[in-house]
Structure formats: C-alpha cells, structure tokens
Short mmCIF file of C-alpha atoms in Angstrom, two decimals:
data_model
loop_
_atom_site.label_atom_id
_atom_site.label_comp_id
_atom_site.label_asym_id
_atom_site.label_seq_id
_atom_site.Cartn_x
_atom_site.Cartn_y
_atom_site.Cartn_z
CA UNK A 1 135.97 85.49 -54.14
CA UNK A 2 139.75 85.12 -54.30
CA UNK A 3 139.86 86.76 -57.73
CA UNK A 4 137.73 89.66 -56.53
CA UNK A 5 139.97 90.09 -53.48
CA UNK A 6 143.08 90.23 -55.62
CA UNK A 7 141.51 92.83 -57.90
CA UNK A 8 140.66 94.93 -54.85
CA UNK A 9 144.23 94.74 -53.55
CA UNK A 10 145.64 95.77 -56.91
CA UNK A 11 143.89 99.15 -56.88
CA UNK A 12 147.06 101.11 -57.77
CA UNK A 13 147.63 99.14 -60.93
CA UNK A 14 143.97 99.60 -61.93
CA UNK A 15 144.15 103.36 -61.39
CA UNK A 16 147.10 103.64 -63.76
CA UNK A 17 145.34 101.53 -66.38
CA UNK A 18 141.74 102.75 -66.11
CA UNK A 19 140.82 102.14 -69.73
CA UNK A 20 142.27 98.62 -69.67
CA UNK A 21 140.38 97.81 -66.45
CA UNK A 22 137.11 99.08 -67.92
CA UNK A 23 137.55 96.99 -71.06
CA UNK A 24 138.42 93.85 -69.06
CA UNK A 25 135.41 94.37 -66.81
CA UNK A 26 133.13 94.83 -69.80
CA UNK A 27 134.44 91.63 -71.36
CA UNK A 28 133.96 89.72 -68.09
CA UNK A 29 130.29 90.62 -67.57
CA UNK A 30 128.77 88.27 -70.18
CA UNK A 31 130.85 85.39 -68.83
CA UNK A 32 129.78 85.68 -65.19
CA UNK A 33 126.72 83.39 -65.42
CA UNK A 34 128.83 80.76 -67.17
CA UNK A 35 131.60 81.12 -64.58
CA UNK A 36 129.08 80.79 -61.75
CA UNK A 37 127.65 77.68 -63.39
CA UNK A 38 131.16 76.21 -63.74
CA UNK A 39 131.90 76.99 -60.09
CA UNK A 40 128.61 75.36 -59.10
CA UNK A 41 129.39 72.28 -61.17
CA UNK A 42 132.89 72.20 -59.71
CA UNK A 43 131.48 72.32 -56.18
CA UNK A 44 129.04 69.52 -57.01
CA UNK A 45 131.88 67.45 -58.50
CA UNK A 46 133.98 67.94 -55.35
CA UNK A 47 130.99 67.09 -53.18
CA UNK A 48 130.14 63.91 -55.10
CA UNK A 49 133.77 62.83 -55.37
CA UNK A 50 134.34 63.40 -51.65
CA UNK A 51 131.22 61.47 -50.66
CA UNK A 52 131.97 58.49 -52.91
CA UNK A 53 135.64 58.47 -51.88
CA UNK A 54 134.62 58.36 -48.23
CA UNK A 55 132.18 55.51 -48.89
CA UNK A 56 134.79 53.48 -50.82
CA UNK A 57 137.39 54.05 -48.11
CA UNK A 58 134.98 53.03 -45.33
CA UNK A 59 134.02 49.85 -47.22
CA UNK A 60 137.65 48.84 -47.79
CA UNK A 61 138.67 49.44 -44.18
CA UNK A 62 135.43 48.11 -42.62
CA UNK A 63 137.07 44.95 -41.15
CA UNK A 64 139.61 47.05 -39.23
CA UNK A 65 136.90 49.49 -38.17
CA UNK A 66 134.79 46.67 -36.76
CA UNK A 67 137.77 45.24 -34.87
CA UNK A 68 138.40 48.69 -33.40
CA UNK A 69 134.80 48.95 -32.16
CA UNK A 70 134.81 45.43 -30.68
CA UNK A 71 138.01 46.17 -28.75
CA UNK A 72 136.73 49.55 -27.59
CA UNK A 73 133.62 48.07 -25.99
CA UNK A 74 135.20 44.94 -24.52
CA UNK A 75 135.68 46.48 -21.08
CA UNK A 76 131.97 47.14 -20.60
CA UNK A 77 130.90 43.57 -19.79
CA UNK A 78 134.21 41.68 -19.46
CA UNK A 79 136.49 41.02 -16.52
CA UNK A 80 140.18 41.95 -16.43
CA UNK A 81 141.37 38.36 -17.04
CA UNK A 82 139.37 38.16 -20.28
CA UNK A 83 140.71 41.51 -21.46
CA UNK A 84 144.33 40.40 -21.01
CA UNK A 85 143.80 37.49 -23.40
CA UNK A 86 142.40 39.67 -26.18
CA UNK A 87 144.43 40.19 -29.33
CA UNK A 88 143.62 41.48 -32.78
CA UNK A 89 144.34 38.22 -34.60
CA UNK A 90 142.44 36.13 -32.04
CA UNK A 91 139.40 38.37 -32.38
CA UNK A 92 139.60 38.28 -36.19
CA UNK A 93 139.78 34.46 -36.11
CA UNK A 94 136.78 34.33 -33.79
CA UNK A 95 134.73 36.48 -36.19
CA UNK A 96 135.59 34.23 -39.15
CA UNK A 97 134.83 31.00 -37.26
CA UNK A 98 131.65 32.10 -35.47
CA UNK A 99 130.11 34.70 -37.78
CA UNK A 100 131.72 34.23 -41.18
CA UNK A 101 133.82 36.56 -43.33
CA UNK A 102 130.85 38.78 -44.21
CA UNK A 103 130.57 39.72 -40.53
CA UNK A 104 133.57 42.02 -40.95
CA UNK A 105 131.24 44.35 -42.86
CA UNK A 106 128.49 44.43 -40.21
CA UNK A 107 127.07 47.94 -40.10
CA UNK A 108 128.86 49.04 -43.27
CA UNK A 109 125.62 49.92 -45.06
CA UNK A 110 124.66 52.39 -42.35
CA UNK A 111 128.26 53.68 -42.41
CA UNK A 112 127.84 54.58 -46.09
CA UNK A 113 124.37 55.99 -45.38
CA UNK A 114 125.98 58.15 -42.67
CA UNK A 115 129.03 59.19 -44.70
CA UNK A 116 127.20 60.62 -47.72
CA UNK A 117 124.97 63.13 -45.84
CA UNK A 118 127.82 63.84 -43.40
CA UNK A 119 130.10 64.86 -46.28
CA UNK A 120 127.34 66.92 -47.92
CA UNK A 121 126.47 68.79 -44.72
CA UNK A 122 130.13 69.32 -43.87
CA UNK A 123 130.84 70.81 -47.31
CA UNK A 124 127.80 73.12 -47.27
CA UNK A 125 128.27 74.18 -43.63
CA UNK A 126 131.99 74.84 -44.09
CA UNK A 127 131.40 77.34 -46.90
CA UNK A 128 128.50 78.92 -45.00
CA UNK A 129 130.48 79.32 -41.77
CA UNK A 130 133.50 80.70 -43.64
CA UNK A 131 131.32 83.43 -45.15
CA UNK A 132 129.87 84.28 -41.73
CA UNK A 133 133.26 84.27 -39.98
CA UNK A 134 134.66 86.69 -42.56
CA UNK A 135 132.35 89.32 -41.04
CA UNK A 136 134.15 89.01 -37.68
CA UNK A 137 136.71 91.80 -37.06
CA UNK A 138 140.20 90.42 -37.52
CA UNK A 139 139.08 87.48 -39.66
CA UNK A 140 137.87 89.81 -42.44
CA UNK A 141 141.54 90.27 -43.48
CA UNK A 142 142.29 86.56 -43.66
CA UNK A 143 143.76 86.99 -47.16
CA UNK A 144 146.42 89.32 -45.79
CA UNK A 145 147.49 87.36 -42.70
CA UNK A 146 148.36 83.67 -42.56
CA UNK A 147 147.33 83.36 -38.90
CA UNK A 148 143.88 84.83 -39.61
CA UNK A 149 143.45 82.48 -42.60
CA UNK A 150 144.39 79.42 -40.50
CA UNK A 151 142.04 80.55 -37.72
CA UNK A 152 139.23 81.01 -40.23
CA UNK A 153 139.71 77.51 -41.64
CA UNK A 154 140.01 75.88 -38.20
CA UNK A 155 136.89 77.60 -36.86
CA UNK A 156 134.93 76.94 -40.05
CA UNK A 157 136.00 73.30 -40.15
CA UNK A 158 135.27 72.77 -36.45
CA UNK A 159 131.79 74.33 -36.67
CA UNK A 160 131.03 72.40 -39.87
CA UNK A 161 132.11 69.15 -38.21
CA UNK A 162 129.96 69.83 -35.15
CA UNK A 163 126.94 70.65 -37.34
CA UNK A 164 127.32 67.54 -39.52
CA UNK A 165 127.95 65.26 -36.52
CA UNK A 166 124.89 66.57 -34.66
CA UNK A 167 122.52 66.09 -37.61
CA UNK A 168 123.74 62.63 -38.66
CA UNK A 169 124.54 61.29 -35.17
CA UNK A 170 121.68 58.73 -34.92
CA UNK A 171 123.12 56.90 -37.95
CA UNK A 172 126.54 56.82 -36.27
CA UNK A 173 125.00 55.35 -33.11
CA UNK A 174 123.12 52.69 -35.10
CA UNK A 175 126.32 51.79 -36.94
CA UNK A 176 128.13 51.24 -33.63
CA UNK A 177 125.40 48.99 -32.26
CA UNK A 178 125.19 46.89 -35.42
CA UNK A 179 128.98 46.50 -35.57
CA UNK A 180 129.20 45.59 -31.86
CA UNK A 181 126.77 42.67 -32.20
CA UNK A 182 128.42 39.26 -32.11
CA UNK A 183 126.42 36.08 -31.44
CA UNK A 184 123.34 37.75 -29.95
CA UNK A 185 121.39 39.73 -32.54
CA UNK A 186 119.38 42.60 -31.08
CA UNK A 187 118.99 44.73 -34.19
CA UNK A 188 118.16 43.38 -37.65
CA UNK A 189 118.93 46.47 -39.70
CA UNK A 190 118.89 50.26 -39.84
CA UNK A 191 115.12 50.83 -39.58
CA UNK A 192 114.67 48.13 -36.92
CA UNK A 193 117.52 49.64 -34.89
CA UNK A 194 116.02 53.13 -35.00
CA UNK A 195 112.56 51.85 -34.04
CA UNK A 196 113.89 49.67 -31.21
CA UNK A 197 116.04 52.42 -29.71
CA UNK A 198 113.17 54.95 -29.81
CA UNK A 199 110.79 52.40 -28.26
CA UNK A 200 113.10 51.16 -25.50
CA UNK A 201 115.19 54.23 -24.70
CA UNK A 202 113.24 57.16 -26.09
CA UNK A 203 114.33 59.69 -28.69
CA UNK A 204 117.19 60.81 -26.44
CA UNK A 205 118.63 57.31 -26.80
CA UNK A 206 119.59 58.18 -30.38
CA UNK A 207 121.99 60.81 -29.04
CA UNK A 208 123.87 58.86 -26.37
CA UNK A 209 127.53 59.85 -26.45
CA UNK A 210 126.94 62.99 -28.51
CA UNK A 211 128.86 65.11 -25.98
CA UNK A 212 132.04 63.05 -26.41
CA UNK A 213 131.61 63.24 -30.18
CA UNK A 214 131.32 67.02 -30.24
CA UNK A 215 134.30 67.39 -27.90
CA UNK A 216 136.41 65.26 -30.25
CA UNK A 217 135.41 66.89 -33.55
CA UNK A 218 137.19 70.22 -33.00
CA UNK A 219 140.52 68.85 -31.69
CA UNK A 220 140.55 66.14 -34.37
CA UNK A 221 140.24 68.64 -37.20
CA UNK A 222 142.66 71.09 -35.59
CA UNK A 223 145.35 68.44 -35.02
CA UNK A 224 144.91 66.92 -38.48
CA UNK A 225 145.15 70.30 -40.18
CA UNK A 226 148.13 71.54 -38.15
CA UNK A 227 150.10 68.30 -38.44
CA UNK A 228 149.40 67.94 -42.17
CA UNK A 229 150.38 71.53 -43.03
CA UNK A 230 153.51 71.44 -40.85
CA UNK A 231 154.76 68.11 -42.21
CA UNK A 232 153.98 68.97 -45.83
CA UNK A 233 155.73 72.38 -45.77
CA UNK A 234 158.78 70.89 -44.04
CA UNK A 235 158.94 68.03 -46.57
CA UNK A 236 158.55 70.34 -49.58
CA UNK A 237 161.23 72.64 -48.18
CA UNK A 238 163.79 69.86 -47.83
CA UNK A 239 162.75 67.71 -50.84
CA UNK A 240 161.00 70.02 -53.34
CA UNK A 241 161.18 67.54 -56.25
CA UNK A 242 159.24 64.70 -54.59
CA UNK A 243 155.86 63.72 -56.01
CA UNK A 244 152.99 65.82 -54.56
CA UNK A 245 150.86 62.66 -54.43
CA UNK A 246 153.45 60.89 -52.27
CA UNK A 247 153.86 63.93 -50.02
CA UNK A 248 150.09 64.29 -49.49
CA UNK A 249 149.68 60.56 -48.87
CA UNK A 250 152.45 60.26 -46.27
CA UNK A 251 151.69 63.56 -44.51
CA UNK A 252 147.97 62.80 -44.49
CA UNK A 253 148.59 59.37 -42.96
CA UNK A 254 150.89 60.77 -40.27
CA UNK A 255 148.43 63.55 -39.44
CA UNK A 256 145.67 60.95 -39.15
CA UNK A 257 147.80 58.89 -36.74
CA UNK A 258 148.53 62.02 -34.67
CA UNK A 259 144.87 63.07 -34.43
CA UNK A 260 143.74 59.50 -33.69
CA UNK A 261 146.27 59.17 -30.87
CA UNK A 262 145.12 62.36 -29.15
CA UNK A 263 141.36 61.95 -29.61
CA UNK A 264 141.08 58.13 -29.33
CA UNK A 265 140.03 58.14 -25.64
CA UNK A 266 137.07 60.39 -26.52
CA UNK A 267 136.15 58.05 -29.36
CA UNK A 268 136.31 55.04 -27.02
CA UNK A 269 134.08 56.75 -24.43
CA UNK A 270 131.67 57.73 -27.21
CA UNK A 271 131.38 54.11 -28.38
CA UNK A 272 130.71 52.83 -24.89
CA UNK A 273 128.09 55.46 -24.17
CA UNK A 274 126.43 54.63 -27.49
CA UNK A 275 126.05 51.01 -26.34
CA UNK A 276 124.52 51.86 -22.97
CA UNK A 277 121.23 49.96 -22.68
CA UNK A 278 121.62 48.17 -26.04
CA UNK A 279 119.48 45.03 -26.19
CA UNK A 280 118.12 45.64 -22.69
CA UNK A 281 121.53 45.33 -21.02
CA UNK A 282 122.13 46.98 -17.66
CA UNK A 283 123.70 50.44 -17.60
CA UNK A 284 127.39 50.51 -16.72
CA UNK A 285 128.15 54.24 -16.69
CA UNK A 286 125.75 56.50 -14.82
CA UNK A 287 127.95 59.53 -14.08
CA UNK A 288 128.21 61.29 -17.45
CA UNK A 289 131.19 61.87 -19.72
CA UNK A 290 133.86 62.57 -17.10
CA UNK A 291 132.51 59.88 -14.78
CA UNK A 292 132.89 57.39 -17.64
CA UNK A 293 136.54 58.38 -18.07
CA UNK A 294 137.13 57.87 -14.35
CA UNK A 295 135.35 54.49 -14.34
CA UNK A 296 137.48 53.18 -17.24
CA UNK A 297 140.77 54.35 -15.68
CA UNK A 298 139.79 52.91 -12.31
CA UNK A 299 138.74 49.49 -13.64
CA UNK A 300 141.05 49.02 -16.65
CA UNK A 301 143.90 51.45 -16.07
CA UNK A 302 145.08 54.24 -18.34
CA UNK A 303 145.73 51.70 -21.11
CA UNK A 304 142.01 50.98 -21.15
CA UNK A 305 141.45 54.36 -22.82
CA UNK A 306 143.48 53.10 -25.80
CA UNK A 307 141.88 49.68 -26.18
CA UNK A 308 141.63 49.07 -29.95
CA UNK A 309 144.18 51.69 -31.00
CA UNK A 310 146.24 49.16 -33.02
CA UNK A 311 143.54 48.31 -35.62
CA UNK A 312 142.74 52.04 -35.67
CA UNK A 313 146.34 52.77 -36.74
CA UNK A 314 146.18 50.02 -39.36
CA UNK A 315 142.99 51.59 -40.67
CA UNK A 316 144.28 55.16 -40.94
CA UNK A 317 147.08 54.64 -43.49
CA UNK A 318 145.16 52.67 -46.17
CA UNK A 319 142.05 54.74 -45.45
CA UNK A 320 143.82 57.99 -46.32
CA UNK A 321 145.39 56.44 -49.41
CA UNK A 322 142.08 55.09 -50.72
CA UNK A 323 140.28 58.39 -50.08
CA UNK A 324 143.01 60.37 -51.86
CA UNK A 325 143.19 58.01 -54.85
CA UNK A 326 139.40 57.68 -55.29
CA UNK A 327 138.81 61.39 -54.85
CA UNK A 328 141.38 62.38 -57.47
CA UNK A 329 140.15 59.80 -60.01
CA UNK A 330 136.49 60.79 -59.62
CA UNK A 331 137.28 64.50 -59.62
CA UNK A 332 139.22 64.14 -62.89
CA UNK A 333 136.43 62.11 -64.51
CA UNK A 334 133.70 64.51 -63.38
CA UNK A 335 135.72 67.57 -64.42
CA UNK A 336 136.31 66.04 -67.86
CA UNK A 337 132.61 65.26 -68.34
CA UNK A 338 131.69 68.81 -67.22
CA UNK A 339 134.18 70.31 -69.69
CA UNK A 340 132.75 68.30 -72.61
CA UNK A 341 129.21 69.44 -71.74
#
C-alpha cells in the first residue's frame, strides 16, 4: 500500500516518463503473486514472532507479575494494620516457604494461552481497522499529514486492543484467580476454573471487570505510543550515533513505566472486580466501577490505588527487553527460512 501511494503521488514524474512507467508496470505484473505471498509470509512471521516473544516475556517475568496481583488484591479481605506490614520481599519469602518456588508461576499457563490469541487478534484487527479508518474523511490523507497518521495508528491500536481484550477476557480473569490463590485452592486449572465460574456465577461472571479493562486499553496504548515516539525522536536528535537497539530498549521501558503509572489504578480495580465472588467469598464492591474506586480511596487512601506498583515497575523493564530481544531473533530466523524457501 505504501508503494502504491508513493507511485500515485509521483504522477508528474510518471507523465514525463510514460514509456518507462509502462515498461516497469509490465515487468511488475508477473511478480505480484510472489510479492503478495512474501508479504503474507512476512505478516505470519511477525505474528508468530510477536506471540512467542510475548509468551517468553510473560514466563520470565511471571514471579513479579504474581507479586503485583497479590498486592493489588490485598485490600479486599485485609485490615489496614495487615496492609502496613506488607512488603515485596516479605511476600516473596512467604510464597517460597508456604507454596514453594514453583508457585511464582501460578497461572502462567493460562497467561500464555491468553497471550497467543490476544496477539493474533490484535494483529489482525489492527490491520482491519486501519483499512476501515482510511475511508474516514481526514484520515484518508494520513500519508500526507503526520497528525492524521498518528491519529490513524492510535485509533486503530485502541480499537484492536478493545477487540482482543473483549474476546480473550475470560482467560485473563481465570489467570487472575489462579495467581491470587495462596493456601486455599479453589480452582485446579483452566478448565475447572471456567466450569466453576459459569456454575457459581453464571456466564456473566467470566466478564467481571471488563469495563475497567476496556477503559484502560485505549489510554495505555496512547500513552505508550506518545511517550515512546517523543523520547526516541528526542534521543536520536541529540545522540544520532547511538545503537538503535539501545534507544528502542530504553525508550520502550520508559514508555512502559509512564503508561503503567497512569493506568495502574484501573488495572488494580480490574483485578479486584475479577476476584469478586471467587471461591464463594462475600462480595466487597457492589456499586460498579466508580463505586469501587471510591471504596478503595475511602478505606485505604489514595495510595491504595497504587498497591503493587513497585513489582510492576520491576516487571516492565526486563519485560520490554525480553520481548524486543526474542522478537528480533525469531523474526530474523523466520525471515531467513522464508528466503531460503
């Protein structure tokens, strides 16, 4: 599409060189099926590399992710005195002593099962929404205006994130409940969790906290994109000879920290709403999304909205590095194998 757009813009040059344009077009026609196949294989390589990179990153950072979840849900059934004694190292020691080292990876299987379809749906939906949005007046000239191009990417990314999150949300809920289990085991695995939730809470129970998730998807992508692009362009302007890998790694980590800081309260509320009624426990929040925010601030203070933010920060930096490294390695390997075929 980009090549075709550039040809269209260069109409004056083509008019002056009509014979050359005709010859080039004639030479291109036989190659189009092969080019389309290469583009298709390239898209599949990106899709597979992205999915595997996400799964590897989630597995490596699973201990920090579980600590984040445990801190986020502490305020649901704990008093203020207990919350003041909580610390990341004390909680990690408790997990090792009471549940064993393997407990750090509780719910990781369902995380991987969630990540692969989530990445696939996001990739497909993003391209689909971009094509649809290009029909909107103003966005159809996104190649000519930077603001229109940014708007197209933000809207496409936000809609793709909302679509993927909605479809794969039950797996995200199951992952939270498995990771939040400590000494009392309510759910024995993915299938048992799904069956138990449907039996005890109905099908709607699989979508508890979806509203907070959808509210957080758009801002998260927008903040990540804006922060990453701003930091990267500023860095490259002042230090143009630095390694692109280093620039992407640092700017990606900082953008992840920025987006996590802004959207963390929504993520915390989502986790708590996901655990409502788990294992037959009494409901804590009965007033919806905004009522849950008010309840947390009233009972735990404003700091309660950021309970678990420290392990989240520790998770962001290595997570981005692992994703970037794995993605590039797999993409190179898959591209090389495609070229030899």
